[in-house]
């Protein structure tokens, strides 16, 4: 087998999992949409081919009987034919390497040799959308062979993010105290308490202190105008709704999305008429999570057109692969709301001077402390969503 001493493929566990999923799907020739992974005909999609854009051009990996035929998508010339059993062995080997890997970035020369021998020269297939892999499948329900884009989520290594954080995902709140407050004292004392006991969140301590002092904490705006408009396009009151969910996340130190939605229902901060059982909060959060899963990102104008047209492919710790298909809308939405949490990224706060930013923070999100601006008090909370 040809050796590739230069341009080594390196990546984190999630990126290597994309390569693993590619190999495993070619080996099995099917994608299960049933979460028990039983071969129920209506819940299994036979894979006709996997389509990849490579440096040498587009490639079709056609599955025909027991072989994978690698074809130039333009000329339709067959470049190479490889038995599916070879892909199965290589997938098993790569899974073992991913599980044993340590550190943020890894290279696996043996797996790289095979990938490059079958014309795969990058871990993540280049894509202009949010899809990590494109499959042509046979749909038993319709009798058609659609080409669908799927986003790959790995539970083999670190849990994947659904919504990545940035300075623009800060939500800004105005703090109105009944009288003057010493924000330097609050910032410093809560930081010291949190440092002494890591189970105590400094942000939670600050919010609880403000509430005990009788302060009002009121949402002002999303820091990014683009993200705010994207949220408003999904649901007009979504920025305010998420601001409450984010506030409750820190106030109660509760991160699971499903629990936070229940808190929203109980407190009903937007005063919806819930007397007849309408699930306003569940519906709006599900709609938000679905759009975030299938294409919406904070700093790109959202048009409502989903990129990942198939849904999610889930790679489990044991290497089994299943999918949550967008055709099964209810299952897909339930999965999103029960399998995500609101994460707290690095704040960028200066440990030697609480309430101020580090000189050169690694992640300049700059949130989580009380600050003063034009003789008024404010606080920022950052939104990041990760899978459980």
mmCIF file of C-alpha atoms in Angstrom:
data_model
loop_
_atom_site.group_PDB
_atom_site.id
_atom_site.type_symbol
_atom_site.label_atom_id
_atom_site.label_comp_id
_atom_site.label_asym_id
_atom_site.label_seq_id
_atom_site.Cartn_x
_atom_site.Cartn_y
_atom_site.Cartn_z
ATOM 1 C CA UNK A 1 0.000 0.000 0.000
ATOM 2 C CA UNK A 2 1.290 3.448 -0.869
ATOM 3 C CA UNK A 3 2.829 5.496 1.961
ATOM 4 C CA UNK A 4 2.060 9.159 2.457
ATOM 5 C CA UNK A 5 4.885 10.723 4.499
ATOM 6 C CA UNK A 6 3.813 14.268 3.740
ATOM 7 C CA UNK A 7 0.593 16.210 4.382
ATOM 8 C CA UNK A 8 -0.413 13.953 7.246
ATOM 9 C CA UNK A 9 -4.106 13.835 8.076
ATOM 10 C CA UNK A 10 -4.643 15.130 11.601
ATOM 11 C CA UNK A 11 -7.844 15.870 13.429
ATOM 12 C CA UNK A 12 -9.819 15.571 16.626
ATOM 13 C CA UNK A 13 -12.005 12.593 17.460
ATOM 14 C CA UNK A 14 -15.038 14.180 15.856
ATOM 15 C CA UNK A 15 -13.217 14.725 12.555
ATOM 16 C CA UNK A 16 -11.833 11.191 12.541
ATOM 17 C CA UNK A 17 -15.356 9.942 13.293
ATOM 18 C CA UNK A 18 -16.519 11.476 10.021
ATOM 19 C CA UNK A 19 -13.987 9.262 8.235
ATOM 20 C CA UNK A 20 -15.120 6.284 10.330
ATOM 21 C CA UNK A 21 -18.777 6.840 9.390
ATOM 22 C CA UNK A 22 -17.794 7.037 5.716
ATOM 23 C CA UNK A 23 -15.989 3.679 5.934
ATOM 24 C CA UNK A 24 -18.698 1.990 8.020
ATOM 25 C CA UNK A 25 -21.553 3.049 5.750
ATOM 26 C CA UNK A 26 -19.722 1.733 2.688
ATOM 27 C CA UNK A 27 -19.103 -1.530 4.535
ATOM 28 C CA UNK A 28 -22.742 -1.968 5.604
ATOM 29 C CA UNK A 29 -24.476 -0.407 2.617
ATOM 30 C CA UNK A 30 -27.408 0.782 4.695
ATOM 31 C CA UNK A 31 -28.453 3.444 7.146
ATOM 32 C CA UNK A 32 -30.848 2.628 9.970
ATOM 33 C CA UNK A 33 -33.420 5.232 10.963
ATOM 34 C CA UNK A 34 -34.701 3.033 13.783
ATOM 35 C CA UNK A 35 -32.959 3.773 17.069
ATOM 36 C CA UNK A 36 -33.029 0.119 18.161
ATOM 37 C CA UNK A 37 -30.973 -0.565 15.011
ATOM 38 C CA UNK A 38 -33.370 -3.363 14.065
ATOM 39 C CA UNK A 39 -33.652 -4.108 10.361
ATOM 40 C CA UNK A 40 -37.211 -2.853 9.989
ATOM 41 C CA UNK A 41 -37.711 -2.369 6.217
ATOM 42 C CA UNK A 42 -39.470 0.979 6.533
ATOM 43 C CA UNK A 43 -36.735 2.252 8.882
ATOM 44 C CA UNK A 44 -33.699 1.183 6.830
ATOM 45 C CA UNK A 45 -32.370 3.150 3.881
ATOM 46 C CA UNK A 46 -30.216 1.078 1.486
ATOM 47 C CA UNK A 47 -27.289 3.237 0.362
ATOM 48 C CA UNK A 48 -26.822 3.434 -3.390
ATOM 49 C CA UNK A 49 -23.727 5.612 -3.223
ATOM 50 C CA UNK A 50 -21.783 8.146 -1.189
ATOM 51 C CA UNK A 51 -20.792 11.343 -2.989
ATOM 52 C CA UNK A 52 -17.634 13.232 -2.070
ATOM 53 C CA UNK A 53 -15.873 16.306 -3.385
ATOM 54 C CA UNK A 54 -12.152 15.596 -3.407
ATOM 55 C CA UNK A 55 -9.106 17.560 -4.502
ATOM 56 C CA UNK A 56 -8.980 15.480 -7.690
ATOM 57 C CA UNK A 57 -12.676 16.106 -8.347
ATOM 58 C CA UNK A 58 -16.033 14.645 -7.408
ATOM 59 C CA UNK A 59 -16.095 10.937 -6.585
ATOM 60 C CA UNK A 60 -19.019 8.523 -6.401
ATOM 61 C CA UNK A 61 -18.591 5.529 -4.114
ATOM 62 C CA UNK A 62 -21.164 3.180 -5.649
ATOM 63 C CA UNK A 63 -22.224 0.142 -3.643
ATOM 64 C CA UNK A 64 -22.976 -2.774 -5.945
ATOM 65 C CA UNK A 65 -23.500 -6.175 -4.370
ATOM 66 C CA UNK A 66 -20.349 -6.955 -2.346
ATOM 67 C CA UNK A 67 -18.102 -4.256 -3.794
ATOM 68 C CA UNK A 68 -17.575 -0.501 -3.686
ATOM 69 C CA UNK A 69 -16.908 1.000 -7.105
ATOM 70 C CA UNK A 70 -15.041 4.309 -6.931
ATOM 71 C CA UNK A 71 -16.105 6.358 -9.941
ATOM 72 C CA UNK A 72 -15.090 9.729 -11.375
ATOM 73 C CA UNK A 73 -18.391 11.613 -11.101
ATOM 74 C CA UNK A 74 -17.675 13.631 -14.258
ATOM 75 C CA UNK A 75 -16.339 11.025 -16.680
ATOM 76 C CA UNK A 76 -18.127 8.072 -15.028
ATOM 77 C CA UNK A 77 -14.874 6.143 -15.323
ATOM 78 C CA UNK A 78 -14.357 3.461 -12.663
ATOM 79 C CA UNK A 79 -11.118 4.268 -10.869
ATOM 80 C CA UNK A 80 -11.014 1.379 -8.417
ATOM 81 C CA UNK A 81 -13.123 -1.472 -7.088
ATOM 82 C CA UNK A 82 -12.749 -2.536 -3.446
ATOM 83 C CA UNK A 83 -14.643 -5.295 -1.591
ATOM 84 C CA UNK A 84 -17.004 -4.071 1.130
ATOM 85 C CA UNK A 85 -15.264 -6.438 3.537
ATOM 86 C CA UNK A 86 -12.081 -4.342 3.246
ATOM 87 C CA UNK A 87 -14.013 -1.236 4.277
ATOM 88 C CA UNK A 88 -15.457 -3.170 7.226
ATOM 89 C CA UNK A 89 -11.986 -4.123 8.487
ATOM 90 C CA UNK A 90 -10.642 -0.612 8.033
ATOM 91 C CA UNK A 91 -13.665 0.847 9.851
ATOM 92 C CA UNK A 92 -13.111 -1.525 12.793
ATOM 93 C CA UNK A 93 -9.430 -0.621 12.955
ATOM 94 C CA UNK A 94 -10.114 3.108 12.826
ATOM 95 C CA UNK A 95 -12.778 2.854 15.549
ATOM 96 C CA UNK A 96 -10.247 1.175 17.842
ATOM 97 C CA UNK A 97 -7.712 3.917 17.181
ATOM 98 C CA UNK A 98 -10.242 6.684 17.864
ATOM 99 C CA UNK A 99 -11.223 5.109 21.172
ATOM 100 C CA UNK A 100 -7.604 4.798 22.322
ATOM 101 C CA UNK A 101 -6.570 8.265 21.143
ATOM 102 C CA UNK A 102 -5.625 10.950 23.648
ATOM 103 C CA UNK A 103 -5.224 14.673 23.179
ATOM 104 C CA UNK A 104 -7.078 17.148 21.016
ATOM 105 C CA UNK A 105 -5.508 16.221 17.677
ATOM 106 C CA UNK A 106 -4.392 12.854 16.388
ATOM 107 C CA UNK A 107 -2.979 11.194 13.294
ATOM 108 C CA UNK A 108 -3.424 7.534 12.400
ATOM 109 C CA UNK A 109 -0.949 6.686 9.596
ATOM 110 C CA UNK A 110 -2.389 3.226 8.898
ATOM 111 C CA UNK A 111 -5.909 4.576 8.445
ATOM 112 C CA UNK A 112 -4.561 7.474 6.427
ATOM 113 C CA UNK A 113 -2.803 5.109 4.040
ATOM 114 C CA UNK A 114 -6.057 3.319 3.311
ATOM 115 C CA UNK A 115 -8.122 6.497 2.987
ATOM 116 C CA UNK A 116 -5.721 7.959 0.474
ATOM 117 C CA UNK A 117 -5.590 4.658 -1.433
ATOM 118 C CA UNK A 118 -9.351 5.008 -2.026
ATOM 119 C CA UNK A 119 -9.015 8.651 -3.071
ATOM 120 C CA UNK A 120 -9.990 10.261 0.239
ATOM 121 C CA UNK A 121 -7.538 13.057 0.994
ATOM 122 C CA UNK A 122 -9.264 14.900 3.851
ATOM 123 C CA UNK A 123 -11.072 13.834 7.002
ATOM 124 C CA UNK A 124 -14.007 16.157 6.421
ATOM 125 C CA UNK A 125 -15.463 16.280 2.947
ATOM 126 C CA UNK A 126 -15.461 19.866 1.626
ATOM 127 C CA UNK A 127 -18.979 21.255 1.784
ATOM 128 C CA UNK A 128 -20.632 24.619 1.364
ATOM 129 C CA UNK A 129 -23.434 23.611 3.698
ATOM 130 C CA UNK A 130 -23.795 22.042 7.124
ATOM 131 C CA UNK A 131 -23.832 18.490 5.757
ATOM 132 C CA UNK A 132 -20.870 16.273 6.631
ATOM 133 C CA UNK A 133 -21.771 13.503 4.200
ATOM 134 C CA UNK A 134 -23.990 13.184 1.118
ATOM 135 C CA UNK A 135 -25.757 9.898 0.393
ATOM 136 C CA UNK A 136 -28.012 8.641 -2.360
ATOM 137 C CA UNK A 137 -30.407 6.252 -0.645
ATOM 138 C CA UNK A 138 -33.415 4.202 -1.602
ATOM 139 C CA UNK A 139 -36.570 5.258 0.227
ATOM 140 C CA UNK A 140 -38.969 2.328 0.585
ATOM 141 C CA UNK A 141 -41.835 4.659 1.465
ATOM 142 C CA UNK A 142 -41.689 6.697 -1.730
ATOM 143 C CA UNK A 143 -39.827 4.320 -4.031
ATOM 144 C CA UNK A 144 -37.461 7.172 -4.897
ATOM 145 C CA UNK A 145 -33.665 7.544 -4.652
ATOM 146 C CA UNK A 146 -33.054 10.989 -3.115
ATOM 147 C CA UNK A 147 -29.603 12.444 -2.483
ATOM 148 C CA UNK A 148 -29.538 13.696 1.099
ATOM 149 C CA UNK A 149 -27.036 15.594 3.203
ATOM 150 C CA UNK A 150 -26.493 14.454 6.787
ATOM 151 C CA UNK A 151 -24.724 16.099 9.690
ATOM 152 C CA UNK A 152 -22.557 13.601 11.598
ATOM 153 C CA UNK A 153 -22.629 13.738 15.392
ATOM 154 C CA UNK A 154 -20.203 11.624 17.389
ATOM 155 C CA UNK A 155 -20.647 10.209 20.863
ATOM 156 C CA UNK A 156 -17.331 8.358 20.590
ATOM 157 C CA UNK A 157 -15.221 11.246 21.841
ATOM 158 C CA UNK A 158 -16.158 14.683 23.167
ATOM 159 C CA UNK A 159 -19.792 15.488 22.628
ATOM 160 C CA UNK A 160 -20.481 17.600 19.565
ATOM 161 C CA UNK A 161 -21.857 21.118 19.644
ATOM 162 C CA UNK A 162 -25.188 22.050 18.122
ATOM 163 C CA UNK A 163 -24.634 25.814 18.340
ATOM 164 C CA UNK A 164 -21.084 27.115 18.546
ATOM 165 C CA UNK A 165 -20.377 30.069 20.847
ATOM 166 C CA UNK A 166 -18.896 33.400 19.915
ATOM 167 C CA UNK A 167 -18.979 36.975 21.113
ATOM 168 C CA UNK A 168 -22.119 37.389 19.015
ATOM 169 C CA UNK A 169 -24.014 34.742 21.010
ATOM 170 C CA UNK A 170 -23.855 36.936 24.118
ATOM 171 C CA UNK A 171 -27.237 37.992 25.505
ATOM 172 C CA UNK A 172 -27.109 41.368 27.282
ATOM 173 C CA UNK A 173 -29.133 42.083 30.425
ATOM 174 C CA UNK A 174 -29.688 45.336 32.283
ATOM 175 C CA UNK A 175 -29.482 45.201 36.058
ATOM 176 C CA UNK A 176 -31.680 47.633 37.949
ATOM 177 C CA UNK A 177 -30.892 47.679 41.689
ATOM 178 C CA UNK A 178 -33.172 49.244 44.321
ATOM 179 C CA UNK A 179 -30.122 51.265 45.448
ATOM 180 C CA UNK A 180 -26.428 51.470 44.697
ATOM 181 C CA UNK A 181 -24.577 48.162 44.657
ATOM 182 C CA UNK A 182 -20.876 47.444 44.886
ATOM 183 C CA UNK A 183 -20.303 45.509 41.681
ATOM 184 C CA UNK A 184 -16.563 45.136 42.318
ATOM 185 C CA UNK A 185 -17.313 43.474 45.650
ATOM 186 C CA UNK A 186 -19.926 41.157 44.116
ATOM 187 C CA UNK A 187 -17.654 40.168 41.223
ATOM 188 C CA UNK A 188 -14.669 39.540 43.497
ATOM 189 C CA UNK A 189 -16.422 37.672 46.314
ATOM 190 C CA UNK A 190 -18.316 35.372 43.971
ATOM 191 C CA UNK A 191 -15.130 34.650 42.041
ATOM 192 C CA UNK A 192 -13.313 33.703 45.252
ATOM 193 C CA UNK A 193 -16.195 31.453 46.384
ATOM 194 C CA UNK A 194 -16.304 29.728 43.017
ATOM 195 C CA UNK A 195 -12.531 29.218 42.980
ATOM 196 C CA UNK A 196 -12.660 27.650 46.448
ATOM 197 C CA UNK A 197 -15.517 25.334 45.485
ATOM 198 C CA UNK A 198 -15.583 24.328 41.820
ATOM 199 C CA UNK A 199 -19.146 23.020 42.125
ATOM 200 C CA UNK A 200 -20.307 26.635 42.597
ATOM 201 C CA UNK A 201 -20.605 28.657 39.407
ATOM 202 C CA UNK A 202 -19.424 32.242 39.730
ATOM 203 C CA UNK A 203 -22.152 33.314 37.302
ATOM 204 C CA UNK A 204 -24.834 31.533 39.335
ATOM 205 C CA UNK A 205 -23.526 33.124 42.538
ATOM 206 C CA UNK A 206 -23.620 36.586 40.930
ATOM 207 C CA UNK A 207 -27.158 36.203 39.646
ATOM 208 C CA UNK A 208 -28.381 34.836 42.966
ATOM 209 C CA UNK A 209 -26.678 37.709 44.818
ATOM 210 C CA UNK A 210 -28.335 40.268 42.539
ATOM 211 C CA UNK A 211 -31.752 38.700 43.051
ATOM 212 C CA UNK A 212 -31.270 38.585 46.837
ATOM 213 C CA UNK A 213 -30.451 42.299 46.744
ATOM 214 C CA UNK A 214 -33.777 42.926 45.010
ATOM 215 C CA UNK A 215 -32.310 43.716 41.578
ATOM 216 C CA UNK A 216 -34.248 43.332 38.355
ATOM 217 C CA UNK A 217 -32.420 41.461 35.578
ATOM 218 C CA UNK A 218 -34.036 42.380 32.262
ATOM 219 C CA UNK A 219 -33.086 41.303 28.753
ATOM 220 C CA UNK A 220 -31.876 44.151 26.528
ATOM 221 C CA UNK A 221 -30.670 42.566 23.280
ATOM 222 C CA UNK A 222 -28.538 39.903 21.604
ATOM 223 C CA UNK A 223 -25.026 41.229 21.067
ATOM 224 C CA UNK A 224 -24.998 40.197 17.396
ATOM 225 C CA UNK A 225 -27.604 41.922 15.249
ATOM 226 C CA UNK A 226 -27.327 39.093 12.698
ATOM 227 C CA UNK A 227 -27.991 36.400 15.287
ATOM 228 C CA UNK A 228 -30.876 38.402 16.715
ATOM 229 C CA UNK A 229 -32.473 38.714 13.272
ATOM 230 C CA UNK A 230 -31.945 35.005 12.582
ATOM 231 C CA UNK A 231 -33.737 34.133 15.810
ATOM 232 C CA UNK A 232 -36.560 36.558 15.067
ATOM 233 C CA UNK A 233 -37.015 35.005 11.624
ATOM 234 C CA UNK A 234 -37.608 31.611 13.253
ATOM 235 C CA UNK A 235 -39.992 33.065 15.868
ATOM 236 C CA UNK A 236 -40.473 36.781 16.499
ATOM 237 C CA UNK A 237 -40.140 36.472 20.282
ATOM 238 C CA UNK A 238 -37.358 33.886 20.239
ATOM 239 C CA UNK A 239 -34.563 36.283 21.352
ATOM 240 C CA UNK A 240 -36.490 37.127 24.519
ATOM 241 C CA UNK A 241 -37.570 33.521 25.081
ATOM 242 C CA UNK A 242 -33.984 32.230 24.860
ATOM 243 C CA UNK A 243 -32.815 35.063 27.111
ATOM 244 C CA UNK A 244 -35.052 33.674 29.871
ATOM 245 C CA UNK A 245 -33.885 30.114 29.254
ATOM 246 C CA UNK A 246 -30.267 31.277 29.477
ATOM 247 C CA UNK A 247 -30.942 33.253 32.656
ATOM 248 C CA UNK A 248 -32.665 30.269 34.294
ATOM 249 C CA UNK A 249 -29.791 28.032 33.231
ATOM 250 C CA UNK A 250 -27.403 30.070 35.393
ATOM 251 C CA UNK A 251 -29.826 31.062 38.122
ATOM 252 C CA UNK A 252 -30.756 27.443 38.863
ATOM 253 C CA UNK A 253 -27.460 25.886 37.639
ATOM 254 C CA UNK A 254 -29.539 23.599 35.404
ATOM 255 C CA UNK A 255 -28.157 22.890 31.949
ATOM 256 C CA UNK A 256 -30.368 20.237 30.285
ATOM 257 C CA UNK A 257 -32.608 21.738 27.613
ATOM 258 C CA UNK A 258 -35.562 19.526 28.545
ATOM 259 C CA UNK A 259 -35.394 20.733 32.168
ATOM 260 C CA UNK A 260 -35.048 24.359 31.166
ATOM 261 C CA UNK A 261 -38.109 24.152 28.932
ATOM 262 C CA UNK A 262 -40.080 22.785 31.880
ATOM 263 C CA UNK A 263 -38.897 25.735 33.985
ATOM 264 C CA UNK A 264 -40.053 28.093 31.234
ATOM 265 C CA UNK A 265 -43.473 26.461 31.254
ATOM 266 C CA UNK A 266 -43.761 26.709 35.031
ATOM 267 C CA UNK A 267 -42.669 30.356 35.188
ATOM 268 C CA UNK A 268 -44.244 31.421 31.871
ATOM 269 C CA UNK A 269 -42.136 34.610 31.584
ATOM 270 C CA UNK A 270 -43.702 35.581 28.237
ATOM 271 C CA UNK A 271 -47.243 35.291 29.673
ATOM 272 C CA UNK A 272 -48.574 32.903 27.037
ATOM 273 C CA UNK A 273 -52.096 31.615 27.501
ATOM 274 C CA UNK A 274 -51.349 28.075 28.675
ATOM 275 C CA UNK A 275 -54.858 27.441 30.009
ATOM 276 C CA UNK A 276 -55.750 25.005 27.208
ATOM 277 C CA UNK A 277 -52.475 23.123 27.167
ATOM 278 C CA UNK A 278 -50.755 24.766 24.202
ATOM 279 C CA UNK A 279 -47.031 23.959 24.320
ATOM 280 C CA UNK A 280 -45.674 27.328 23.245
ATOM 281 C CA UNK A 281 -42.253 26.894 24.847
ATOM 282 C CA UNK A 282 -41.690 23.321 23.666
ATOM 283 C CA UNK A 283 -42.750 24.171 20.125
ATOM 284 C CA UNK A 284 -40.620 27.291 19.777
ATOM 285 C CA UNK A 285 -37.500 25.727 21.290
ATOM 286 C CA UNK A 286 -37.876 22.625 19.096
ATOM 287 C CA UNK A 287 -38.168 24.875 16.046
ATOM 288 C CA UNK A 288 -35.029 26.775 17.078
ATOM 289 C CA UNK A 289 -33.019 23.591 17.723
ATOM 290 C CA UNK A 290 -34.110 22.080 14.409
ATOM 291 C CA UNK A 291 -33.002 25.124 12.439
ATOM 292 C CA UNK A 292 -29.701 25.245 14.352
ATOM 293 C CA UNK A 293 -29.182 21.546 13.617
ATOM 294 C CA UNK A 294 -29.927 21.816 9.908
ATOM 295 C CA UNK A 295 -28.216 24.993 8.841
ATOM 296 C CA UNK A 296 -28.727 28.127 10.948
ATOM 297 C CA UNK A 297 -25.528 29.650 12.327
ATOM 298 C CA UNK A 298 -25.294 32.868 14.378
ATOM 299 C CA UNK A 299 -23.301 35.077 12.022
ATOM 300 C CA UNK A 300 -24.683 34.066 8.611
ATOM 301 C CA UNK A 301 -28.015 35.368 7.357
ATOM 302 C CA UNK A 302 -30.574 32.613 7.855
ATOM 303 C CA UNK A 303 -33.063 32.100 5.016
ATOM 304 C CA UNK A 304 -34.917 29.151 6.529
ATOM 305 C CA UNK A 305 -33.530 26.726 3.931
ATOM 306 C CA UNK A 306 -32.127 23.596 5.579
ATOM 307 C CA UNK A 307 -28.666 22.441 4.469
ATOM 308 C CA UNK A 308 -28.575 19.016 6.124
ATOM 309 C CA UNK A 309 -31.595 17.723 4.205
ATOM 310 C CA UNK A 310 -31.414 14.211 5.650
ATOM 311 C CA UNK A 311 -30.944 14.877 9.341
ATOM 312 C CA UNK A 312 -28.362 13.528 11.776
ATOM 313 C CA UNK A 313 -26.177 10.461 11.613
ATOM 314 C CA UNK A 314 -25.192 9.397 15.126
ATOM 315 C CA UNK A 315 -21.969 7.444 15.721
ATOM 316 C CA UNK A 316 -22.325 5.693 19.074
ATOM 317 C CA UNK A 317 -19.540 4.704 21.498
ATOM 318 C CA UNK A 318 -19.784 1.065 20.388
ATOM 319 C CA UNK A 319 -19.373 2.105 16.757
ATOM 320 C CA UNK A 320 -22.987 1.433 15.773
ATOM 321 C CA UNK A 321 -24.492 4.010 13.433
ATOM 322 C CA UNK A 322 -28.072 5.179 13.213
ATOM 323 C CA UNK A 323 -29.810 8.314 12.066
ATOM 324 C CA UNK A 324 -32.534 10.687 13.072
ATOM 325 C CA UNK A 325 -34.175 11.354 9.747
ATOM 326 C CA UNK A 326 -35.925 14.641 9.100
ATOM 327 C CA UNK A 327 -38.721 12.606 7.503
ATOM 328 C CA UNK A 328 -39.501 11.444 11.037
ATOM 329 C CA UNK A 329 -39.968 15.013 12.229
ATOM 330 C CA UNK A 330 -41.414 14.253 15.647
ATOM 331 C CA UNK A 331 -38.631 11.805 16.595
ATOM 332 C CA UNK A 332 -36.015 14.231 15.305
ATOM 333 C CA UNK A 333 -37.353 17.155 17.353
ATOM 334 C CA UNK A 334 -37.755 15.023 20.470
ATOM 335 C CA UNK A 335 -34.155 13.856 20.115
ATOM 336 C CA UNK A 336 -32.925 17.449 19.923
ATOM 337 C CA UNK A 337 -34.799 18.669 22.989
ATOM 338 C CA UNK A 338 -33.924 15.628 25.136
ATOM 339 C CA UNK A 339 -30.292 15.236 24.029
ATOM 340 C CA UNK A 340 -28.875 18.757 24.367
ATOM 341 C CA UNK A 341 -27.713 21.076 27.100
ATOM 342 C CA UNK A 342 -26.663 24.697 27.463
ATOM 343 C CA UNK A 343 -22.909 24.706 27.904
ATOM 344 C CA UNK A 344 -20.823 27.437 29.502
ATOM 345 C CA UNK A 345 -17.776 28.316 27.383
ATOM 346 C CA UNK A 346 -14.731 30.131 28.731
ATOM 347 C CA UNK A 347 -15.691 33.598 29.977
ATOM 348 C CA UNK A 348 -12.333 35.321 29.444
ATOM 349 C CA UNK A 349 -12.493 36.946 32.883
ATOM 350 C CA UNK A 350 -9.259 38.184 34.507
ATOM 351 C CA UNK A 351 -8.698 36.036 37.602
ATOM 352 C CA UNK A 352 -6.472 38.722 39.131
ATOM 353 C CA UNK A 353 -9.050 41.431 38.572
ATOM 354 C CA UNK A 354 -12.569 39.898 38.568
ATOM 355 C CA UNK A 355 -15.111 41.848 36.590
ATOM 356 C CA UNK A 356 -12.669 42.653 33.802
ATOM 357 C CA UNK A 357 -11.411 40.769 30.764
ATOM 358 C CA UNK A 358 -8.071 39.033 30.485
ATOM 359 C CA UNK A 359 -5.468 40.955 28.512
ATOM 360 C CA UNK A 360 -5.428 38.285 25.796
ATOM 361 C CA UNK A 361 -8.250 35.804 26.390
ATOM 362 C CA UNK A 362 -8.039 32.573 24.383
ATOM 363 C CA UNK A 363 -11.766 32.773 23.701
ATOM 364 C CA UNK A 364 -12.794 36.437 23.691
ATOM 365 C CA UNK A 365 -16.453 35.928 24.516
ATOM 366 C CA UNK A 366 -16.190 38.284 27.534
ATOM 367 C CA UNK A 367 -19.294 37.493 29.531
ATOM 368 C CA UNK A 368 -20.403 36.449 32.984
ATOM 369 C CA UNK A 369 -19.574 39.434 35.186
ATOM 370 C CA UNK A 370 -21.375 42.634 36.178
ATOM 371 C CA UNK A 371 -20.112 45.771 34.477
ATOM 372 C CA UNK A 372 -20.993 49.450 34.386
ATOM 373 C CA UNK A 373 -21.687 51.477 31.263
ATOM 374 C CA UNK A 374 -22.998 55.071 31.185
ATOM 375 C CA UNK A 375 -23.857 54.849 34.902
ATOM 376 C CA UNK A 376 -25.968 51.737 34.368
ATOM 377 C CA UNK A 377 -25.256 48.101 35.252
ATOM 378 C CA UNK A 378 -25.241 45.203 32.794
ATOM 379 C CA UNK A 379 -24.344 41.544 32.529
ATOM 380 C CA UNK A 380 -23.772 39.270 29.524
ATOM 381 C CA UNK A 381 -24.599 35.563 29.298
ATOM 382 C CA UNK A 382 -23.320 33.410 26.454
ATOM 383 C CA UNK A 383 -25.308 30.807 24.520
ATOM 384 C CA UNK A 384 -23.649 27.534 23.528
ATOM 385 C CA UNK A 385 -25.541 24.295 22.936
ATOM 386 C CA UNK A 386 -23.885 20.888 23.130
ATOM 387 C CA UNK A 387 -25.169 17.333 22.807
ATOM 388 C CA UNK A 388 -25.323 15.228 25.954
#
